[in-house]
Short mmCIF file of C-alpha atoms and ligand atoms in Angstrom, two decimals:
data_model
loop_
_atom_site.label_atom_id
_atom_site.label_comp_id
_atom_site.label_asym_id
_atom_site.label_seq_id
_atom_site.Cartn_x
_atom_site.Cartn_y
_atom_site.Cartn_z
CA MET A 297 64.13 225.94 46.62
CA SER A 298 66.46 223.05 45.77
CA GLU A 299 67.16 222.38 42.10
CA VAL A 300 67.47 218.65 42.49
CA ALA A 301 65.56 215.94 44.30
CA LYS A 302 67.57 213.23 46.00
CA ILE A 303 66.40 209.67 45.97
CA GLU A 304 68.11 206.83 47.81
CA LEU A 305 67.86 203.37 46.27
CA ASP A 306 69.76 200.32 47.44
CA GLY A 307 72.05 202.53 49.50
CA LYS A 308 72.94 204.83 46.60
CA VAL A 309 71.82 208.46 46.33
CA TYR A 310 70.69 209.77 42.93
CA GLU A 311 69.96 213.34 42.01
CA LEU A 312 66.95 214.10 39.84
CA PRO A 313 66.36 217.53 38.27
CA ILE A 314 63.44 219.65 39.52
CA ILE A 315 61.36 221.32 36.82
CA VAL A 316 59.38 224.44 37.69
CA GLY A 317 56.56 225.73 35.45
CA THR A 318 55.67 229.39 34.86
CA GLU A 319 52.92 229.17 37.48
CA ASN A 320 55.38 227.62 39.94
CA GLU A 321 54.18 224.05 39.48
CA LYS A 322 56.96 221.72 40.55
CA ALA A 323 57.94 218.35 39.15
CA ILE A 324 60.72 215.84 39.64
CA ASP A 325 62.10 214.98 36.21
CA ILE A 326 62.32 211.19 36.14
CA SER A 327 62.87 210.86 32.39
CA LYS A 328 66.30 209.24 32.97
CA LEU A 329 65.29 207.30 36.12
CA ARG A 330 65.15 203.84 34.59
CA ASP A 331 68.38 204.27 32.64
CA VAL A 332 70.24 205.44 35.72
CA THR A 333 68.67 203.39 38.53
CA GLY A 334 66.83 200.48 36.87
CA TYR A 335 63.65 201.56 38.65
CA VAL A 336 60.42 202.89 37.15
CA THR A 337 57.67 204.77 39.02
CA LEU A 338 54.19 203.36 39.63
CA ASP A 339 51.20 205.70 39.45
CA THR A 340 47.94 204.10 38.30
CA GLY A 341 45.52 206.71 36.99
CA TYR A 342 48.51 209.08 36.57
CA LYS A 343 47.44 211.03 39.65
CA ASN A 344 50.99 212.28 40.27
CA THR A 345 52.43 212.07 36.79
CA GLY A 346 53.11 215.02 34.53
CA ALA A 347 52.90 213.45 31.08
CA THR A 348 54.26 216.50 29.26
CA THR A 349 55.20 220.15 29.53
CA SER A 350 52.54 222.32 27.93
CA SER A 351 51.91 226.02 27.37
CA ILE A 352 48.22 225.75 26.51
CA THR A 353 46.12 225.53 29.66
CA PHE A 354 46.89 226.27 33.29
CA LEU A 355 44.68 224.74 35.90
CA ASP A 356 44.98 224.99 39.69
CA GLY A 357 42.51 222.59 41.22
CA GLU A 358 43.06 223.77 44.79
CA GLU A 359 42.43 227.44 43.94
CA GLY A 360 39.80 226.81 41.24
CA ILE A 361 41.83 228.57 38.50
CA LEU A 362 41.58 227.86 34.77
CA HIS A 363 43.50 229.84 32.13
CA TYR A 364 43.76 229.26 28.38
CA ARG A 365 47.11 230.60 27.12
CA GLY A 366 47.21 232.80 30.23
CA TYR A 367 43.73 234.28 29.83
CA PRO A 368 41.30 233.58 32.73
CA ILE A 369 38.32 231.45 31.76
CA GLU A 370 35.97 234.00 33.35
CA GLN A 371 37.12 236.73 30.90
CA LEU A 372 37.03 234.47 27.86
CA ALA A 373 33.57 233.15 28.74
CA GLU A 374 32.25 236.69 29.12
CA LYS A 375 33.93 238.40 26.16
CA ALA A 376 35.04 235.96 23.47
CA THR A 377 33.39 233.80 20.84
CA PHE A 378 34.03 230.08 20.63
CA LEU A 379 35.93 230.37 17.33
CA GLU A 380 38.08 233.14 18.81
CA VAL A 381 38.94 230.86 21.74
CA SER A 382 39.58 227.98 19.32
CA TYR A 383 42.07 230.18 17.45
CA LEU A 384 43.70 231.18 20.73
CA LEU A 385 44.13 227.58 21.85
CA ILE A 386 45.38 226.27 18.52
CA TYR A 387 47.62 229.15 17.41
CA GLY A 388 48.67 230.46 20.82
CA ALA A 389 47.48 234.11 20.58
CA LEU A 390 44.20 236.00 20.45
CA PRO A 391 43.43 236.67 16.77
CA THR A 392 43.35 240.17 15.29
CA THR A 393 40.11 241.15 13.52
CA LYS A 394 41.64 240.12 10.18
CA GLN A 395 42.97 236.81 11.50
CA LEU A 396 39.62 235.94 13.06
CA GLU A 397 37.77 236.83 9.87
CA GLU A 398 40.08 234.63 7.80
CA PHE A 399 39.74 231.80 10.28
CA GLU A 400 35.94 232.04 10.35
CA ASN A 401 35.77 232.19 6.54
CA SER A 402 38.00 229.19 6.19
CA ILE A 403 35.82 227.22 8.64
CA LYS A 404 32.70 228.23 6.67
CA LYS A 405 34.28 226.93 3.47
CA HIS A 406 34.56 223.40 4.86
CA THR A 407 31.22 222.80 6.62
CA LEU A 408 29.89 220.35 4.02
CA VAL A 409 30.70 216.65 4.28
CA HIS A 410 31.10 214.30 1.35
CA GLU A 411 27.66 213.16 0.11
CA ASP A 412 28.75 209.52 0.31
CA MET A 413 29.00 209.86 4.08
CA LYS A 414 25.22 210.19 4.21
CA ARG A 415 25.03 206.54 3.18
CA PHE A 416 26.90 205.49 6.34
CA PHE A 417 24.14 207.02 8.43
CA GLU A 418 21.54 204.85 6.70
CA ALA A 419 23.23 201.73 8.05
CA TYR A 420 23.11 202.71 11.73
CA PRO A 421 20.24 201.44 13.86
CA ALA A 422 17.68 204.16 14.61
CA LYS A 423 18.62 204.16 18.29
CA ALA A 424 22.38 204.39 17.69
CA HIS A 425 24.04 206.55 20.34
CA PRO A 426 25.23 209.77 18.61
CA MET A 427 28.66 209.48 20.28
CA GLY A 428 29.22 206.09 18.62
CA VAL A 429 28.11 207.58 15.31
CA LEU A 430 30.25 210.68 15.75
CA SER A 431 33.49 208.89 16.60
CA SER A 432 33.01 206.54 13.61
CA MET A 433 32.19 209.43 11.27
CA ILE A 434 35.20 211.45 12.34
CA SER A 435 37.48 208.46 11.83
CA SER A 436 35.79 207.88 8.44
CA LEU A 437 36.75 211.39 7.33
CA SER A 438 40.33 210.08 7.00
CA THR A 439 39.16 207.77 4.20
CA PHE A 440 37.90 210.77 2.21
CA TYR A 441 41.10 212.74 2.71
CA PRO A 442 43.93 210.24 2.10
CA GLU A 443 46.35 213.17 1.85
CA SER A 444 45.84 213.61 5.62
CA LEU A 445 47.14 210.12 6.46
CA ASP A 446 50.62 211.47 7.12
CA PRO A 447 49.81 214.05 9.79
CA ASN A 448 53.19 215.75 9.39
CA ARG A 449 53.11 216.05 5.60
CA SER A 450 53.18 219.86 5.54
CA ALA A 451 52.11 222.79 7.70
CA ASP A 452 49.45 223.74 5.13
CA MET A 453 48.00 220.24 5.07
CA LYS A 454 47.98 220.15 8.89
CA ASN A 455 46.11 223.44 8.91
CA LEU A 456 43.62 222.28 6.31
CA THR A 457 42.83 219.15 8.34
CA VAL A 458 42.40 221.26 11.48
CA HIS A 459 39.96 223.61 9.71
CA ARG A 460 38.08 220.72 8.13
CA LEU A 461 37.63 219.11 11.53
CA ILE A 462 36.33 222.27 13.20
CA ALA A 463 33.98 222.89 10.26
CA LYS A 464 32.63 219.36 9.83
CA LEU A 465 32.19 218.28 13.45
CA PRO A 466 29.02 220.42 13.93
CA THR A 467 27.56 219.10 10.66
CA LEU A 468 28.25 215.47 11.61
CA ALA A 469 27.05 216.05 15.19
CA ALA A 470 23.76 217.57 13.98
CA TRP A 471 23.35 214.79 11.43
CA SER A 472 23.82 212.10 14.05
CA PHE A 473 20.95 213.76 15.95
CA LYS A 474 18.78 213.95 12.81
CA ASN A 475 19.57 210.33 12.08
CA SER A 476 18.31 209.28 15.53
CA LEU A 477 14.96 210.96 14.65
CA SER A 478 14.92 209.54 11.11
CA HIS A 479 14.61 213.15 9.94
CA PRO A 480 16.22 214.53 6.79
CA PHE A 481 19.67 216.07 7.23
CA MET A 482 19.97 219.85 7.22
CA TYR A 483 22.77 221.35 5.18
CA PRO A 484 24.84 224.09 6.84
CA LYS A 485 23.86 227.72 6.29
CA ASN A 486 27.16 229.52 6.12
CA GLU A 487 25.78 233.01 6.53
CA TYR A 488 25.02 232.05 10.14
CA GLY A 489 27.69 232.14 12.83
CA TYR A 490 29.15 228.89 14.20
CA VAL A 491 26.65 228.43 17.07
CA LYS A 492 23.56 229.55 15.14
CA ASN A 493 24.46 227.33 12.20
CA PHE A 494 24.76 224.33 14.51
CA LEU A 495 21.38 225.04 16.13
CA TYR A 496 19.89 225.54 12.66
CA MET A 497 21.14 222.12 11.53
CA MET A 498 19.63 220.62 14.70
CA PHE A 499 16.30 222.44 14.85
CA GLY A 500 15.79 224.59 11.73
CA MET A 501 13.75 224.12 8.56
CA PRO A 502 15.48 224.49 5.18
CA THR A 503 12.73 226.70 3.81
CA GLU A 504 12.47 229.10 6.73
CA GLU A 505 14.58 231.83 8.30
CA PHE A 506 15.90 230.42 11.57
CA HIS A 507 15.18 232.49 14.66
CA VAL A 508 16.85 231.75 17.95
CA ASP A 509 16.96 233.77 21.17
CA PRO A 510 20.36 235.50 21.60
CA VAL A 511 20.40 234.21 25.20
CA VAL A 512 20.48 230.68 23.80
CA ILE A 513 23.34 231.48 21.43
CA SER A 514 25.23 233.20 24.22
CA ALA A 515 24.72 230.29 26.66
CA LEU A 516 25.88 227.77 24.08
CA ASN A 517 28.86 229.92 23.17
CA THR A 518 29.79 230.07 26.87
CA LEU A 519 29.36 226.33 27.31
CA LEU A 520 31.59 225.56 24.33
CA ILE A 521 34.29 227.93 25.63
CA LEU A 522 34.16 226.39 29.10
CA HIS A 523 34.71 222.96 27.60
CA ALA A 524 37.37 224.01 25.08
CA ASP A 525 40.38 222.65 26.97
CA HIS A 526 41.20 221.13 30.32
CA GLU A 527 44.86 220.14 30.06
CA GLN A 528 45.87 216.48 30.45
CA ASN A 529 42.52 214.80 31.19
CA CYS A 530 41.47 211.33 29.99
CA SER A 531 40.41 212.23 26.42
CA THR A 532 43.23 214.73 25.86
CA SER A 533 45.83 212.23 27.08
CA THR A 534 44.22 209.73 24.71
CA VAL A 535 44.58 212.22 21.85
CA ARG A 536 48.23 212.83 22.70
CA ILE A 537 48.97 209.09 23.03
CA VAL A 538 47.20 208.12 19.80
CA GLY A 539 48.69 211.10 17.97
CA SER A 540 52.15 210.19 19.25
CA SER A 541 52.10 207.13 16.98
CA ASN A 542 51.75 209.51 14.00
CA ALA A 543 48.18 208.30 13.39
CA ASN A 544 46.24 210.77 11.23
CA LEU A 545 44.42 213.58 13.01
CA TYR A 546 40.91 212.33 12.18
CA SER A 547 41.55 208.95 13.85
CA THR A 548 43.32 210.65 16.71
CA ILE A 549 40.34 212.93 17.41
CA SER A 550 37.98 209.98 16.99
CA ALA A 551 39.89 208.22 19.80
CA GLY A 552 39.48 211.35 21.95
CA ILE A 553 35.73 211.28 21.30
CA SER A 554 35.58 207.64 22.43
CA ALA A 555 37.48 208.43 25.62
CA LEU A 556 35.18 211.36 26.32
CA TRP A 557 32.11 209.15 26.00
CA GLY A 558 32.72 207.35 29.31
CA PRO A 559 30.40 208.30 32.20
CA LEU A 560 33.33 209.17 34.46
CA HIS A 561 34.45 211.79 31.93
CA GLY A 562 32.29 213.61 29.36
CA GLY A 563 29.45 211.11 29.62
CA ALA A 564 28.68 212.47 33.09
CA ASN A 565 26.46 215.31 31.76
CA GLN A 566 24.03 212.74 30.34
CA GLU A 567 24.24 210.73 33.54
CA VAL A 568 23.35 213.82 35.61
CA ILE A 569 19.98 214.27 33.88
CA GLU A 570 19.30 210.53 33.97
CA MET A 571 20.09 210.53 37.69
CA LEU A 572 17.76 213.52 38.31
CA GLU A 573 15.01 211.77 36.33
CA GLN A 574 15.58 208.61 38.37
CA ILE A 575 15.32 210.56 41.63
CA GLN A 576 12.17 212.28 40.35
CA ALA A 577 10.57 208.96 39.31
CA ASP A 578 11.44 207.58 42.76
CA GLY A 579 9.41 210.33 44.46
CA GLY A 580 12.04 213.07 44.64
CA ASN A 581 13.54 212.02 48.00
CA VAL A 582 16.95 213.68 47.68
CA ASP A 583 18.15 212.55 51.13
CA LYS A 584 17.65 208.90 50.18
CA TRP A 585 19.88 209.30 47.11
CA VAL A 586 22.52 211.24 49.00
CA ALA A 587 22.58 208.36 51.52
CA LYS A 588 22.98 205.89 48.66
CA ALA A 589 25.92 207.91 47.29
CA LYS A 590 27.61 207.75 50.71
CA ASP A 591 27.02 204.02 51.16
CA LYS A 592 30.24 202.20 50.26
CA GLU A 593 28.28 198.98 49.59
CA ASP A 594 26.22 200.83 46.98
CA PRO A 595 27.90 201.57 43.64
CA PHE A 596 25.74 204.68 43.12
CA ARG A 597 27.60 207.99 42.93
CA LEU A 598 26.17 211.48 42.64
CA MET A 599 26.85 212.21 38.99
CA GLY A 600 28.09 215.75 38.42
CA PHE A 601 29.86 215.83 41.79
CA GLY A 602 33.58 215.57 42.41
CA HIS A 603 36.52 216.15 40.16
CA ARG A 604 39.94 214.63 39.80
CA VAL A 605 41.69 218.00 39.98
CA TYR A 606 39.24 220.60 41.34
CA LYS A 607 39.21 220.03 45.05
CA ASN A 608 37.56 223.31 46.15
CA PHE A 609 35.36 224.47 43.35
CA ASP A 610 35.15 224.10 39.60
CA PRO A 611 35.44 227.64 38.15
CA ARG A 612 33.53 226.48 35.08
CA ALA A 613 30.63 225.39 37.32
CA THR A 614 30.42 228.90 38.82
CA ILE A 615 30.13 230.51 35.35
CA ILE A 616 27.75 227.90 34.05
CA LYS A 617 25.45 228.10 37.08
CA LYS A 618 24.90 231.80 36.23
CA ALA A 619 24.29 231.03 32.53
CA CYS A 620 21.92 228.25 33.58
CA ASP A 621 19.82 230.63 35.71
CA GLU A 622 19.74 233.22 32.88
CA VAL A 623 18.59 230.70 30.26
CA LEU A 624 15.87 229.25 32.49
CA ILE A 625 14.52 232.71 33.41
CA LYS A 626 14.70 234.09 29.85
CA LEU A 627 13.07 231.04 28.30
CA GLY A 628 10.54 230.88 31.15
CA ILE A 629 11.37 227.28 31.88
CA ASN A 630 10.11 225.79 35.08
CA ASP A 631 11.75 222.43 35.26
CA PRO A 632 11.02 220.16 38.25
CA LEU A 633 14.39 218.47 37.58
CA LEU A 634 16.04 221.80 38.34
CA ASP A 635 14.36 221.88 41.75
CA ILE A 636 15.72 218.43 42.47
CA ALA A 637 19.16 219.56 41.24
CA LYS A 638 19.09 222.58 43.55
CA LYS A 639 18.02 220.47 46.53
CA LEU A 640 20.73 217.95 45.77
CA GLU A 641 23.35 220.65 45.50
CA LYS A 642 22.29 222.13 48.87
CA VAL A 643 22.12 218.80 50.72
CA ALA A 644 25.42 217.56 49.34
CA LEU A 645 27.25 220.83 49.99
CA GLU A 646 26.20 220.73 53.65
CA ASP A 647 26.89 217.04 54.16
CA GLU A 648 30.04 216.00 56.08
CA TYR A 649 30.80 213.14 53.66
CA PHE A 650 30.93 215.48 50.67
CA LYS A 651 32.66 218.28 52.59
CA ALA A 652 35.38 215.96 53.90
CA ARG A 653 36.11 214.68 50.39
CA ASN A 654 35.84 218.10 48.72
CA LEU A 655 33.06 216.91 46.43
CA TYR A 656 31.43 219.90 44.73
CA PRO A 657 29.16 220.17 41.69
CA ASN A 658 31.30 220.11 38.56
CA VAL A 659 30.69 221.62 35.12
CA ASP A 660 28.56 218.67 34.04
CA PHE A 661 26.08 219.19 36.84
CA TYR A 662 24.80 222.44 35.28
CA SER A 663 25.60 221.90 31.61
CA GLY A 664 23.08 219.06 31.39
CA ILE A 665 20.33 221.33 32.74
CA ILE A 666 21.12 224.02 30.14
CA TYR A 667 21.23 221.53 27.28
CA LYS A 668 17.89 220.17 28.38
CA ALA A 669 16.43 223.70 28.47
CA LEU A 670 17.70 224.28 24.92
CA GLY A 671 15.85 221.20 23.72
CA ILE A 672 18.98 219.15 23.14
CA PRO A 673 18.23 215.49 23.87
CA THR A 674 20.11 213.74 26.65
CA ASP A 675 22.14 211.41 24.48
CA MET A 676 23.47 214.45 22.56
CA PHE A 677 24.98 216.03 25.69
CA THR A 678 28.36 214.37 25.36
CA VAL A 679 28.39 215.27 21.67
CA MET A 680 28.06 218.91 22.80
CA PHE A 681 31.05 218.39 25.07
CA ALA A 682 33.00 216.96 22.12
CA LEU A 683 32.14 220.02 20.01
CA GLY A 684 33.53 222.23 22.74
CA ARG A 685 36.63 220.13 23.44
CA LEU A 686 37.72 219.79 19.80
CA PRO A 687 39.99 222.91 19.70
CA GLY A 688 41.68 221.79 22.91
CA TRP A 689 42.38 218.32 21.52
CA ILE A 690 43.73 219.88 18.33
CA ALA A 691 45.92 222.36 20.22
CA GLN A 692 47.34 219.60 22.43
CA TRP A 693 48.00 217.35 19.42
CA LYS A 694 49.65 220.23 17.54
CA GLU A 695 51.86 221.07 20.51
CA MET A 696 52.86 217.43 20.88
CA THR A 697 53.82 217.08 17.21
CA GLU A 698 55.65 220.43 17.15
CA ASN A 699 57.62 219.47 20.26
CA LYS A 700 58.43 216.16 18.53
CA GLU A 701 57.42 214.18 21.59
CA PRO A 702 58.24 210.46 21.48
CA ILE A 703 55.57 207.79 21.13
CA GLY A 704 53.65 207.34 24.39
CA ARG A 705 54.57 204.01 25.90
CA PRO A 706 54.31 203.57 29.68
CA ARG A 707 56.00 200.78 31.64
CA GLN A 708 54.35 198.43 34.11
CA ILE A 709 55.16 196.33 37.13
CA TYR A 710 54.38 192.77 36.16
CA THR A 711 52.51 190.82 38.87
CA GLY A 712 51.52 187.66 36.98
CA PHE A 713 52.97 184.15 37.05
CA THR A 714 56.69 183.77 36.60
CA LYS A 715 57.80 181.46 33.81
CA ARG A 716 56.00 178.09 33.77
CA ASP A 717 55.76 175.27 31.25
CA TYR A 718 52.85 174.64 28.93
CA ILE A 719 50.50 171.85 30.13
CA ASN A 720 49.04 169.50 27.53
CA ILE A 721 45.22 169.75 27.38
CA GLU A 722 44.57 166.21 28.66
CA GLU A 723 46.67 166.86 31.76
CA ARG A 724 44.88 170.07 32.90
N1 CMC B 2282 29.52 210.58 44.76
C1 CMC B 2282 29.82 209.97 45.92
N2 CMC B 2282 31.08 209.75 46.35
C2 CMC B 2282 32.09 210.19 45.57
C3 CMC B 2282 31.85 210.84 44.35
C4 CMC B 2282 30.51 211.05 43.95
N3 CMC B 2282 30.23 211.65 42.81
N4 CMC B 2282 33.02 211.16 43.78
C5 CMC B 2282 33.98 210.71 44.60
N5 CMC B 2282 33.42 210.13 45.69
C6 CMC B 2282 34.13 209.59 46.86
C7 CMC B 2282 34.76 208.24 46.56
O1 CMC B 2282 33.90 207.18 46.86
C8 CMC B 2282 35.98 208.30 47.43
O2 CMC B 2282 35.56 208.03 48.76
P1 CMC B 2282 36.56 207.28 49.81
O3 CMC B 2282 37.74 208.20 49.95
O4 CMC B 2282 35.74 207.11 51.03
O5 CMC B 2282 36.91 205.98 49.13
C9 CMC B 2282 36.43 209.77 47.40
O6 CMC B 2282 35.20 210.50 47.14
C10 CMC B 2282 37.44 210.08 46.33
O7 CMC B 2282 36.96 209.59 45.07
P2 CMC B 2282 37.85 209.08 43.87
O8 CMC B 2282 37.03 208.22 43.00
O9 CMC B 2282 39.13 208.52 44.44
O10 CMC B 2282 38.19 210.45 43.16
P3 CMC B 2282 38.80 210.59 41.74
O11 CMC B 2282 39.56 211.86 41.74
O12 CMC B 2282 39.50 209.34 41.32
O13 CMC B 2282 37.49 210.68 40.82
C11 CMC B 2282 35.63 211.50 39.62
C12 CMC B 2282 36.97 211.85 40.29
C13 CMC B 2282 35.16 212.72 38.81
C14 CMC B 2282 35.82 210.33 38.64
C15 CMC B 2282 34.60 211.13 40.71
O14 CMC B 2282 34.43 212.21 41.61
C16 CMC B 2282 33.24 210.71 40.13
O15 CMC B 2282 33.06 209.54 39.81
N6 CMC B 2282 32.29 211.68 40.00
C17 CMC B 2282 31.02 211.42 39.35
C18 CMC B 2282 31.18 211.43 37.86
C19 CMC B 2282 31.33 212.83 37.30
O16 CMC B 2282 30.60 213.75 37.65
N7 CMC B 2282 32.30 212.96 36.38
C20 CMC B 2282 32.51 214.22 35.63
C21 CMC B 2282 33.81 214.84 35.94
S1 CMC B 2282 33.84 216.52 35.33
C22 CMC B 2282 34.00 216.35 33.64
C23 CMC B 2282 35.41 216.20 33.22
O17 CMC B 2282 36.20 217.17 33.36
O18 CMC B 2282 35.75 215.09 32.73
#
């Protein structure tokens, strides 16, 4: 393989270095292109742009491969806990028993949030979307920890902020749910594990022992692991860009939460259930809705289908489909929406339009069904995604700061008016 790419511009040939990753991913290094040639590249949506080098997550969309720090997602989802995977992503290695214990204990120490933050919740309208509440609350944490405002102050401070975020996000997420019900907030119970404690704060009673089926804990643990990182997607790129300005980590993660909220990204899991409910209310005619999705005059898309990088199958969807079946059988749930989902999956997978465009069910297609089975309300689905994605955002931010990457600042090709003179208002 050649080590340089040659590009001819205005009759002159330039050589650009080729970069090859450990999984043989190839890139043309254009970091000096503008200096040397005066040209920039144009790539809206960054479909062909490697924004960074990274050793966190490897993803091969054509082959349906996803590895965190080299470990296949299938093995992690089957054998690890979410906090173990969080440690792996953030610190780069699987923890020893002692390291995991210390990490878990440190997280438990920080699960409370400042009492004054409860007053913020009182001011939100009852129907406030929990994602709006969550991103504001996470950003607000920075006001309670002014020592975190310089994200590079010290390694210990960085670590403390990371642990605080992992510990407090479940509390704030559960409280945003409680707030939407006008129910009293539940304080964390630190003798419970991470997943059980979260479910307790959502559904438990302070005076009672909280019982939850292990299948539910296991499914939620799996879901969080599957969402834990996904390399340079929309919210992660947002985190890296915001963090590159040396903004504090709370605000940086808050920006990631906002990016995740969009229906084309993490918001899709909510949209999937709403779409299934819409199809059900319309009489359950799946073919009609598949036809609508194919109609270019109709803006409707099948939510939970297609992916920017997975063009054969989403390995997370394969794992989650199994977990979904297990949860529904174990909990004895017979959900008519699931029948519609299964029909939709079958019709779309056999349809030429979807086959030709490699549109398969993605992780959000099944995660919404599991969340629904667990009694998590629809507008909390993206919050669940945020809980899962947090360690990935942190790991990517940490890598970016440790590699001392420059501030993110793309170029553009200007297509507006060339210089023209101001026109006085009476002459317009
Ligand atoms: N339903 C119907 N047609 C679709 C769909 C869909 N869900 N997704 C893509 N297409 C068509 C699209 O109209 C286009 O057709 P044509 O080539 O004839 O113009 C072609 O497939 C390629 O689509 P695209 O929009 O260029 O693909 P993209 O890579 O830019 O978008 C996507 C990827 C995920 C935004 C898109 O597939 C989509 O909108 N899916 C539904 C939303 C969804 O489920 N999002 C969750 C993604 S998974 C969670 C995450 O990791 O963020």
